[in-house]
PDB file of C-alpha atoms in Angstrom:
ATOM      1  CA  UNK G 259      85.154 155.525  75.409  1.00 46.00           C
ATOM      2  CA  UNK G 260      83.667 152.054  75.379  1.00 47.00           C
ATOM      3  CA  UNK G 261      83.382 150.188  78.708  1.00 51.00           C
ATOM      4  CA  UNK G 262      83.934 146.383  78.560  1.00 49.00           C
ATOM      5  CA  UNK G 263      82.530 144.251  81.374  1.00 50.00           C
ATOM      6  CA  UNK G 264      80.726 141.009  82.132  1.00 50.00           C
ATOM      7  CA  UNK G 265      77.030 141.063  81.778  1.00 51.00           C
ATOM      8  CA  UNK G 266      75.237 140.280  84.976  1.00 54.00           C
ATOM      9  CA  UNK G 267      73.015 137.156  84.831  1.00 50.00           C
ATOM     10  CA  UNK G 268      69.466 137.531  85.915  1.00 55.00           C
ATOM     11  CA  UNK G 269      67.993 135.228  88.558  1.00 55.00           C
ATOM     12  CA  UNK G 270      66.178 133.198  85.908  1.00 54.00           C
ATOM     13  CA  UNK G 271      69.296 132.723  83.821  1.00 53.00           C
ATOM     14  CA  UNK G 272      71.243 131.636  86.921  1.00 50.00           C
ATOM     15  CA  UNK G 273      68.639 129.045  87.798  1.00 53.00           C
ATOM     16  CA  UNK G 274      68.661 127.678  84.242  1.00 55.00           C
ATOM     17  CA  UNK G 275      72.458 127.323  84.308  1.00 54.00           C
ATOM     18  CA  UNK G 276      72.366 125.507  87.636  1.00 59.00           C
ATOM     19  CA  UNK G 277      69.635 123.229  86.292  1.00 61.00           C
ATOM     20  CA  UNK G 278      71.680 122.222  83.273  1.00 61.00           C
ATOM     21  CA  UNK G 279      74.760 121.554  85.412  1.00 65.00           C
ATOM     22  CA  UNK G 280      72.680 119.372  87.705  1.00 65.00           C
ATOM     23  CA  UNK G 281      71.201 117.521  84.724  1.00 58.00           C
ATOM     24  CA  UNK G 282      74.625 116.883  83.164  1.00 65.00           C
ATOM     25  CA  UNK G 283      76.002 115.693  86.482  1.00 63.00           C
ATOM     26  CA  UNK G 284      73.088 113.318  86.945  1.00 66.00           C
ATOM     27  CA  UNK G 285      73.455 112.112  83.368  1.00 61.00           C
ATOM     28  CA  UNK G 286      77.150 111.346  83.871  1.00 65.00           C
ATOM     29  CA  UNK G 287      76.422 109.473  87.100  1.00 65.00           C
ATOM     30  CA  UNK G 288      73.666 107.404  85.460  1.00 65.00           C
ATOM     31  CA  UNK G 289      75.768 106.710  82.363  1.00 62.00           C
ATOM     32  CA  UNK G 290      78.719 105.657  84.511  1.00 63.00           C
ATOM     33  CA  UNK G 291      76.444 103.342  86.510  1.00 64.00           C
ATOM     34  CA  UNK G 292      75.016 101.764  83.378  1.00 62.00           C
ATOM     35  CA  UNK G 293      78.493 101.332  81.916  1.00 64.00           C
ATOM     36  CA  UNK G 294      79.763  99.782  85.116  1.00 60.00           C
ATOM     37  CA  UNK G 295      76.804  97.399  85.165  1.00 58.00           C
ATOM     38  CA  UNK G 296      77.420  96.386  81.548  1.00 61.00           C
ATOM     39  CA  UNK G 297      81.109  95.801  82.245  1.00 57.00           C
ATOM     40  CA  UNK G 298      80.272  93.763  85.351  1.00 53.00           C
ATOM     41  CA  UNK G 299      77.741  91.712  83.376  1.00 60.00           C
ATOM     42  CA  UNK G 300      80.251  91.080  80.606  1.00 56.00           C
ATOM     43  CA  UNK G 301      82.888  90.012  83.113  1.00 49.00           C
ATOM     44  CA  UNK G 302      80.391  87.668  84.768  1.00 48.00           C
ATOM     45  CA  UNK G 303      79.414  86.173  81.391  1.00 54.00           C
ATOM     46  CA  UNK G 304      83.061  85.713  80.439  1.00 52.00           C
ATOM     47  CA  UNK G 305      83.790  83.977  83.732  1.00 48.00           C
ATOM     48  CA  UNK G 306      80.751  81.730  83.284  1.00 48.00           C
ATOM     49  CA  UNK G 307      81.703  80.816  79.723  1.00 53.00           C
ATOM     50  CA  UNK G 308      85.271  80.150  80.818  1.00 60.00           C
ATOM     51  CA  UNK G 309      84.050  77.821  83.569  1.00 76.00           C
ATOM     52  CA  UNK G 310      81.629  76.010  81.229  1.00 67.00           C
ATOM     53  CA  UNK G 311      84.287  75.601  78.531  1.00 78.00           C
ATOM     54  CA  UNK G 312      86.812  74.338  81.075  1.00 86.00           C
ATOM     55  CA  UNK G 313      84.348  71.781  82.432  1.00 89.00           C
ATOM     56  CA  UNK G 314      83.420  70.662  78.900  1.00 88.00           C
ATOM     57  CA  UNK G 315      87.089  70.340  77.961  1.00 90.00           C
ATOM     58  CA  UNK G 316      87.908  68.312  81.069  1.00 91.00           C
ATOM     59  CA  UNK G 317      84.886  66.044  80.606  1.00 93.00           C
ATOM     60  CA  UNK G 318      85.621  65.375  76.927  1.00 94.00           C
ATOM     61  CA  UNK G 319      89.311  64.929  77.633  1.00 93.00           C
ATOM     62  CA  UNK G 320      88.554  62.320  80.314  1.00 95.00           C
ATOM     63  CA  UNK G 321      86.237  60.382  77.998  1.00 96.00           C
ATOM     64  CA  UNK G 322      88.816  60.383  75.210  1.00 96.00           C
ATOM     65  CA  UNK G 323      91.467  59.205  77.662  1.00 96.00           C
ATOM     66  CA  UNK G 324      89.272  56.228  78.591  1.00 96.00           C
ATOM     67  CA  UNK G 325      88.802  55.436  74.900  1.00 96.00           C
ATOM     68  CA  UNK G 326      92.525  55.570  74.173  1.00 96.00           C
ATOM     69  CA  UNK G 327      93.175  53.341  77.201  1.00 96.00           C
ATOM     70  CA  UNK G 328      90.681  50.781  75.934  1.00 94.00           C
ATOM     71  CA  UNK G 329      91.970  50.621  72.367  1.00 95.00           C
ATOM     72  CA  UNK G 330      95.542  50.400  73.664  1.00 95.00           C
ATOM     73  CA  UNK G 331      94.492  47.254  75.518  1.00 94.00           C
ATOM     74  CA  UNK G 332      92.996  45.939  72.301  1.00 95.00           C
ATOM     75  CA  UNK G 333      96.261  46.589  70.483  1.00 95.00           C
ATOM     76  CA  UNK G 334      98.086  44.424  73.034  1.00 94.00           C
ATOM     77  CA  UNK G 335      96.046  41.442  71.758  1.00 95.00           C
ATOM     78  CA  UNK G 336      96.994  41.875  68.104  1.00 96.00           C
ATOM     79  CA  UNK G 337      99.668  39.179  68.210  1.00 95.00           C
ATOM     80  CA  UNK G 338      97.221  36.683  69.744  1.00 95.00           C
ATOM     81  CA  UNK G 339      94.456  37.463  67.246  1.00 96.00           C
ATOM     82  CA  UNK G 340      96.907  37.246  64.338  1.00 96.00           C
ATOM     83  CA  UNK G 341      98.219  33.877  65.572  1.00 96.00           C
ATOM     84  CA  UNK G 342      94.711  32.446  65.895  1.00 95.00           C
ATOM     85  CA  UNK G 343      93.793  33.621  62.404  1.00 96.00           C
ATOM     86  CA  UNK G 344      96.978  32.025  61.068  1.00 96.00           C
ATOM     87  CA  UNK G 345      96.041  28.751  62.812  1.00 95.00           C
ATOM     88  CA  UNK G 346      92.586  28.840  61.252  1.00 96.00           C
ATOM     89  CA  UNK G 347      94.168  29.461  57.850  1.00 96.00           C
ATOM     90  CA  UNK G 348      96.349  26.362  58.286  1.00 95.00           C
ATOM     91  CA  UNK G 349      93.344  24.273  59.366  1.00 94.00           C
ATOM     92  CA  UNK G 350      91.333  25.401  56.337  1.00 95.00           C
ATOM     93  CA  UNK G 351      94.200  24.650  53.975  1.00 94.00           C
ATOM     94  CA  UNK G 352      94.414  21.125  55.417  1.00 93.00           C
ATOM     95  CA  UNK G 353      90.650  20.720  55.212  1.00 91.00           C
ATOM     96  CA  UNK G 354      90.699  21.740  51.563  1.00 91.00           C
ATOM     97  CA  UNK G 355      92.867  18.705  50.875  1.00 90.00           C
ATOM     98  CA  UNK G 356      91.367  16.170  53.259  1.00 89.00           C
ATOM     99  CA  UNK G 357      87.854  17.476  53.801  1.00 85.00           C
ATOM    100  CA  UNK G 358      88.277  16.914  57.535  1.00 89.00           C
ATOM    101  CA  UNK G 359      88.656  19.239  60.505  1.00 90.00           C
ATOM    102  CA  UNK G 360      90.644  18.527  63.668  1.00 90.00           C
ATOM    103  CA  UNK G 361      89.129  19.106  67.122  1.00 89.00           C
ATOM    104  CA  UNK G 362      89.331  22.813  67.876  1.00 88.00           C
ATOM    105  CA  UNK G 363      88.693  24.907  70.951  1.00 87.00           C
ATOM    106  CA  UNK G 364      87.965  28.230  69.289  1.00 89.00           C
ATOM    107  CA  UNK G 365      87.064  31.112  71.622  1.00 90.00           C
ATOM    108  CA  UNK G 366      83.486  32.252  71.207  1.00 87.00           C
ATOM    109  CA  UNK G 367      84.531  35.689  69.970  1.00 88.00           C
ATOM    110  CA  UNK G 368      87.421  38.070  69.602  1.00 90.00           C
ATOM    111  CA  UNK G 369      87.789  40.637  72.405  1.00 88.00           C
ATOM    112  CA  UNK G 370      85.786  43.796  71.903  1.00 91.00           C
ATOM    113  CA  UNK G 371      86.910  46.999  73.630  1.00 93.00           C
ATOM    114  CA  UNK G 372      84.162  49.583  73.548  1.00 91.00           C
ATOM    115  CA  UNK G 373      84.711  53.290  73.117  1.00 94.00           C
ATOM    116  CA  UNK G 374      82.346  55.986  74.305  1.00 95.00           C
ATOM    117  CA  UNK G 375      80.992  59.278  73.003  1.00 94.00           C
ATOM    118  CA  UNK G 376      78.092  60.231  75.274  1.00 94.00           C
ATOM    119  CA  UNK G 377      79.920  63.099  76.959  1.00 93.00           C
ATOM    120  CA  UNK G 378      80.875  64.569  73.600  1.00 92.00           C
ATOM    121  CA  UNK G 379      77.311  64.205  72.349  1.00 93.00           C
ATOM    122  CA  UNK G 380      75.910  65.815  75.507  1.00 91.00           C
ATOM    123  CA  UNK G 381      78.359  68.712  75.322  1.00 90.00           C
ATOM    124  CA  UNK G 382      77.567  69.260  71.643  1.00 90.00           C
ATOM    125  CA  UNK G 383      73.794  69.084  72.176  1.00 89.00           C
ATOM    126  CA  UNK G 384      74.082  71.542  75.081  1.00 86.00           C
ATOM    127  CA  UNK G 385      76.052  74.034  72.993  1.00 85.00           C
ATOM    128  CA  UNK G 386      79.119  73.806  75.228  1.00 86.00           C
ATOM    129  CA  UNK G 387      81.538  72.665  72.528  1.00 86.00           C
ATOM    130  CA  UNK G 388      81.139  75.998  70.708  1.00 86.00           C
ATOM    131  CA  UNK G 389      82.937  77.594  73.667  1.00 85.00           C
ATOM    132  CA  UNK G 390      86.044  75.576  72.846  1.00 87.00           C
ATOM    133  CA  UNK G 391      88.611  76.893  70.416  1.00 90.00           C
ATOM    134  CA  UNK G 392      88.196  75.875  66.754  1.00 91.00           C
ATOM    135  CA  UNK G 393      91.378  73.794  66.987  1.00 93.00           C
ATOM    136  CA  UNK G 394      90.031  71.907  70.008  1.00 92.00           C
ATOM    137  CA  UNK G 395      86.691  71.281  68.325  1.00 92.00           C
ATOM    138  CA  UNK G 396      88.410  69.856  65.226  1.00 94.00           C
ATOM    139  CA  UNK G 397      90.801  67.710  67.263  1.00 94.00           C
ATOM    140  CA  UNK G 398      88.111  66.226  69.489  1.00 94.00           C
ATOM    141  CA  UNK G 399      85.696  65.639  66.596  1.00 95.00           C
ATOM    142  CA  UNK G 400      88.401  63.838  64.607  1.00 95.00           C
ATOM    143  CA  UNK G 401      89.196  61.475  67.471  1.00 96.00           C
ATOM    144  CA  UNK G 402      85.545  60.634  68.033  1.00 96.00           C
ATOM    145  CA  UNK G 403      85.145  59.873  64.322  1.00 95.00           C
ATOM    146  CA  UNK G 404      88.108  57.511  64.499  1.00 95.00           C
ATOM    147  CA  UNK G 405      86.674  55.771  67.555  1.00 96.00           C
ATOM    148  CA  UNK G 406      83.388  55.264  65.720  1.00 96.00           C
ATOM    149  CA  UNK G 407      85.372  53.705  62.888  1.00 96.00           C
ATOM    150  CA  UNK G 408      87.192  51.445  65.355  1.00 96.00           C
ATOM    151  CA  UNK G 409      83.910  50.287  66.836  1.00 96.00           C
ATOM    152  CA  UNK G 410      82.632  49.462  63.353  1.00 96.00           C
ATOM    153  CA  UNK G 411      85.811  47.527  62.494  1.00 97.00           C
ATOM    154  CA  UNK G 412      85.643  45.539  65.717  1.00 96.00           C
ATOM    155  CA  UNK G 413      82.021  44.661  65.007  1.00 96.00           C
ATOM    156  CA  UNK G 414      82.904  43.562  61.463  1.00 96.00           C
ATOM    157  CA  UNK G 415      85.565  41.252  62.873  1.00 97.00           C
ATOM    158  CA  UNK G 416      83.183  39.859  65.486  1.00 95.00           C
ATOM    159  CA  UNK G 417      80.657  39.084  62.742  1.00 96.00           C
ATOM    160  CA  UNK G 418      83.320  37.252  60.734  1.00 97.00           C
ATOM    161  CA  UNK G 419      84.481  35.388  63.841  1.00 96.00           C
ATOM    162  CA  UNK G 420      80.926  34.215  64.539  1.00 94.00           C
ATOM    163  CA  UNK G 421      81.008  32.417  61.195  1.00 95.00           C
ATOM    164  CA  UNK G 422      84.458  30.978  61.919  1.00 95.00           C
ATOM    165  CA  UNK G 423      83.269  29.721  65.299  1.00 93.00           C
ATOM    166  CA  UNK G 424      81.128  27.101  63.576  1.00 91.00           C
ATOM    167  CA  UNK G 425      84.369  25.256  62.726  1.00 91.00           C
ATOM    168  CA  UNK G 426      84.456  24.183  66.341  1.00 88.00           C
ATOM    169  CA  UNK G 427      81.266  22.193  65.826  1.00 86.00           C
ATOM    170  CA  UNK G 428      82.223  20.435  62.596  1.00 88.00           C
ATOM    171  CA  UNK G 429      84.203  17.358  61.627  1.00 89.00           C
ATOM    172  CA  UNK G 430      83.999  17.927  57.894  1.00 91.00           C
ATOM    173  CA  UNK G 431      83.389  20.770  55.462  1.00 89.00           C
ATOM    174  CA  UNK G 432      81.596  20.759  52.147  1.00 90.00           C
ATOM    175  CA  UNK G 433      83.153  22.823  49.345  1.00 91.00           C
ATOM    176  CA  UNK G 434      80.506  25.490  49.866  1.00 93.00           C
ATOM    177  CA  UNK G 435      81.166  25.643  53.602  1.00 92.00           C
ATOM    178  CA  UNK G 436      84.904  25.756  52.996  1.00 94.00           C
ATOM    179  CA  UNK G 437      84.460  28.723  50.658  1.00 94.00           C
ATOM    180  CA  UNK G 438      82.338  30.574  53.251  1.00 96.00           C
ATOM    181  CA  UNK G 439      84.916  29.925  55.985  1.00 95.00           C
ATOM    182  CA  UNK G 440      87.751  31.173  53.799  1.00 96.00           C
ATOM    183  CA  UNK G 441      85.767  34.325  53.035  1.00 97.00           C
ATOM    184  CA  UNK G 442      85.086  34.877  56.744  1.00 97.00           C
ATOM    185  CA  UNK G 443      88.774  34.364  57.510  1.00 97.00           C
ATOM    186  CA  UNK G 444      89.762  36.950  54.911  1.00 97.00           C
ATOM    187  CA  UNK G 445      87.286  39.446  56.391  1.00 97.00           C
ATOM    188  CA  UNK G 446      88.659  38.856  59.885  1.00 97.00           C
ATOM    189  CA  UNK G 447      92.273  39.298  58.737  1.00 97.00           C
ATOM    190  CA  UNK G 448      91.512  42.508  56.847  1.00 97.00           C
ATOM    191  CA  UNK G 449      89.589  43.847  59.825  1.00 97.00           C
ATOM    192  CA  UNK G 450      92.492  43.068  62.167  1.00 97.00           C
ATOM    193  CA  UNK G 451      94.961  44.965  59.992  1.00 97.00           C
ATOM    194  CA  UNK G 452      92.597  47.917  59.775  1.00 97.00           C
ATOM    195  CA  UNK G 453      91.995  47.861  63.542  1.00 97.00           C
ATOM    196  CA  UNK G 454      95.726  47.934  64.283  1.00 97.00           C
ATOM    197  CA  UNK G 455      96.400  50.732  61.805  1.00 97.00           C
ATOM    198  CA  UNK G 456      93.491  52.798  63.144  1.00 96.00           C
ATOM    199  CA  UNK G 457      94.557  52.327  66.769  1.00 97.00           C
ATOM    200  CA  UNK G 458      98.135  53.382  66.052  1.00 96.00           C
ATOM    201  CA  UNK G 459      96.969  56.463  64.161  1.00 95.00           C
ATOM    202  CA  UNK G 460      94.572  57.323  66.981  1.00 96.00           C
ATOM    203  CA  UNK G 461      97.255  56.880  69.645  1.00 96.00           C
ATOM    204  CA  UNK G 462      99.667  59.144  67.777  1.00 95.00           C
ATOM    205  CA  UNK G 463      97.141  61.917  67.240  1.00 95.00           C
ATOM    206  CA  UNK G 464      95.772  61.669  70.783  1.00 96.00           C
ATOM    207  CA  UNK G 465      99.290  61.953  72.207  1.00 95.00           C
ATOM    208  CA  UNK G 466      99.856  65.107  70.144  1.00 93.00           C
ATOM    209  CA  UNK G 467      97.072  66.872  72.086  1.00 93.00           C
ATOM    210  CA  UNK G 468      98.111  65.470  75.460  1.00 94.00           C
ATOM    211  CA  UNK G 469      95.910  62.375  75.768  1.00 95.00           C
ATOM    212  CA  UNK G 470      98.083  59.548  77.092  1.00 92.00           C
ATOM    213  CA  UNK G 471      95.631  56.687  77.431  1.00 92.00           C
ATOM    214  CA  UNK G 472      96.453  56.189  81.108  1.00 91.00           C
ATOM    215  CA  UNK G 473      92.955  56.071  82.597  1.00 91.00           C
ATOM    216  CA  UNK G 474      92.558  53.962  85.727  1.00 87.00           C
ATOM    217  CA  UNK G 475      89.740  51.622  84.817  1.00 79.00           C
ATOM    218  CA  UNK G 476      87.861  49.109  86.906  1.00 71.00           C
ATOM    219  CA  UNK G 477      88.180  45.656  85.397  1.00 64.00           C
ATOM    220  CA  UNK G 478      85.438  43.162  86.156  1.00 58.00           C
ATOM    221  CA  UNK G 479      86.859  39.705  87.012  1.00 51.00           C
ATOM    222  CA  UNK G 480      85.288  38.220  83.886  1.00 53.00           C
ATOM    223  CA  UNK G 481      85.751  41.278  81.685  1.00 55.00           C
ATOM    224  CA  UNK G 482      87.883  41.395  78.521  1.00 54.00           C
ATOM    225  CA  UNK G 483      90.605  43.410  80.263  1.00 55.00           C
ATOM    226  CA  UNK G 484      90.924  41.174  83.329  1.00 57.00           C
ATOM    227  CA  UNK G 485      93.981  38.988  83.869  1.00 62.00           C
ATOM    228  CA  UNK G 486      97.275  38.863  81.956  1.00 73.00           C
ATOM    229  CA  UNK G 487      97.217  38.823  78.176  1.00 75.00           C
ATOM    230  CA  UNK G 488      98.738  35.332  77.963  1.00 72.00           C
ATOM    231  CA  UNK G 489      95.774  33.810  79.820  1.00 80.00           C
ATOM    232  CA  UNK G 490      93.045  35.214  77.609  1.00 87.00           C
ATOM    233  CA  UNK G 491      91.125  32.682  75.455  1.00 89.00           C
ATOM    234  CA  UNK G 492      92.203  34.391  72.249  1.00 91.00           C
ATOM    235  CA  UNK G 493      95.827  33.737  73.207  1.00 92.00           C
ATOM    236  CA  UNK G 494      95.386  29.963  73.555  1.00 90.00           C
ATOM    237  CA  UNK G 495      96.097  27.593  70.673  1.00 90.00           C
ATOM    238  CA  UNK G 496      92.978  26.329  68.984  1.00 87.00           C
ATOM    239  CA  UNK G 497      94.122  22.780  68.266  1.00 82.00           C
ATOM    240  CA  UNK G 498      92.627  21.350  71.389  1.00 75.00           C
ATOM    241  CA  UNK G 499      89.561  19.326  72.211  1.00 70.00           C
ATOM    242  CA  UNK G 500      86.433  21.408  72.882  1.00 66.00           C
ATOM    243  CA  UNK G 501      84.606  20.960  76.180  1.00 66.00           C
ATOM    244  CA  UNK G 502      83.243  17.488  76.805  1.00 64.00           C
ATOM    245  CA  UNK G 503      79.721  16.927  75.586  1.00 60.00           C
ATOM    246  CA  UNK G 504      79.902  19.485  72.770  1.00 67.00           C
ATOM    247  CA  UNK G 505      78.641  17.730  69.608  1.00 68.00           C
ATOM    248  CA  UNK G 506      80.596  17.775  66.357  1.00 71.00           C
ATOM    249  CA  UNK G 507      78.996  16.908  63.090  1.00 73.00           C
TER     250      UNK G 507
END
């Protein structure tokens, strides 16, 4: 008859078993601690990235809102700019026939409404824009590209207007001067149409991502946005005598 029973562990074997159990328990505790630390670190990093991305989004959004507000003000002057360009066209057509120019009180320049991109540039250089969603990055980048284009168009028109401004100082025009003035007028008209189209496109796209162009801006008393539109120099008829003492040749 065969007897079946549990073998009795020796003292050495018992100590080895207890040692392994202690080691496994310690290993589990250490592993759990490391895992908890990694999870806590990941949570902290996620919270930090969320805060940084939120701040970047709010900063960029605010800058874009200021830009949309500014170009909306520029759009309000389109009728005045178009009327002045039409007046200049009439004057040049008359001068082509008579060779003479009437007294004119041309404004020194067309209004220029600046747009800004420093916050976007700073966020991009600091690597914060990569925390935004791909859709947000594309939307913001597109708007800033359009604002750069608007700035360039406004500068082109200002350059053309600088040439037109010399009409204020002249009584007559040579054929060569008349040709240059007509070319400058054409450049100013084309620029105005492009400015209006670009502003309307920018407004529409900005509104689609929640930018309303309703920033509360401080207007300096002598700034381009101060006072009602009807009182701005660009909205006054040009067939008027220039200031006394201004020579005309």
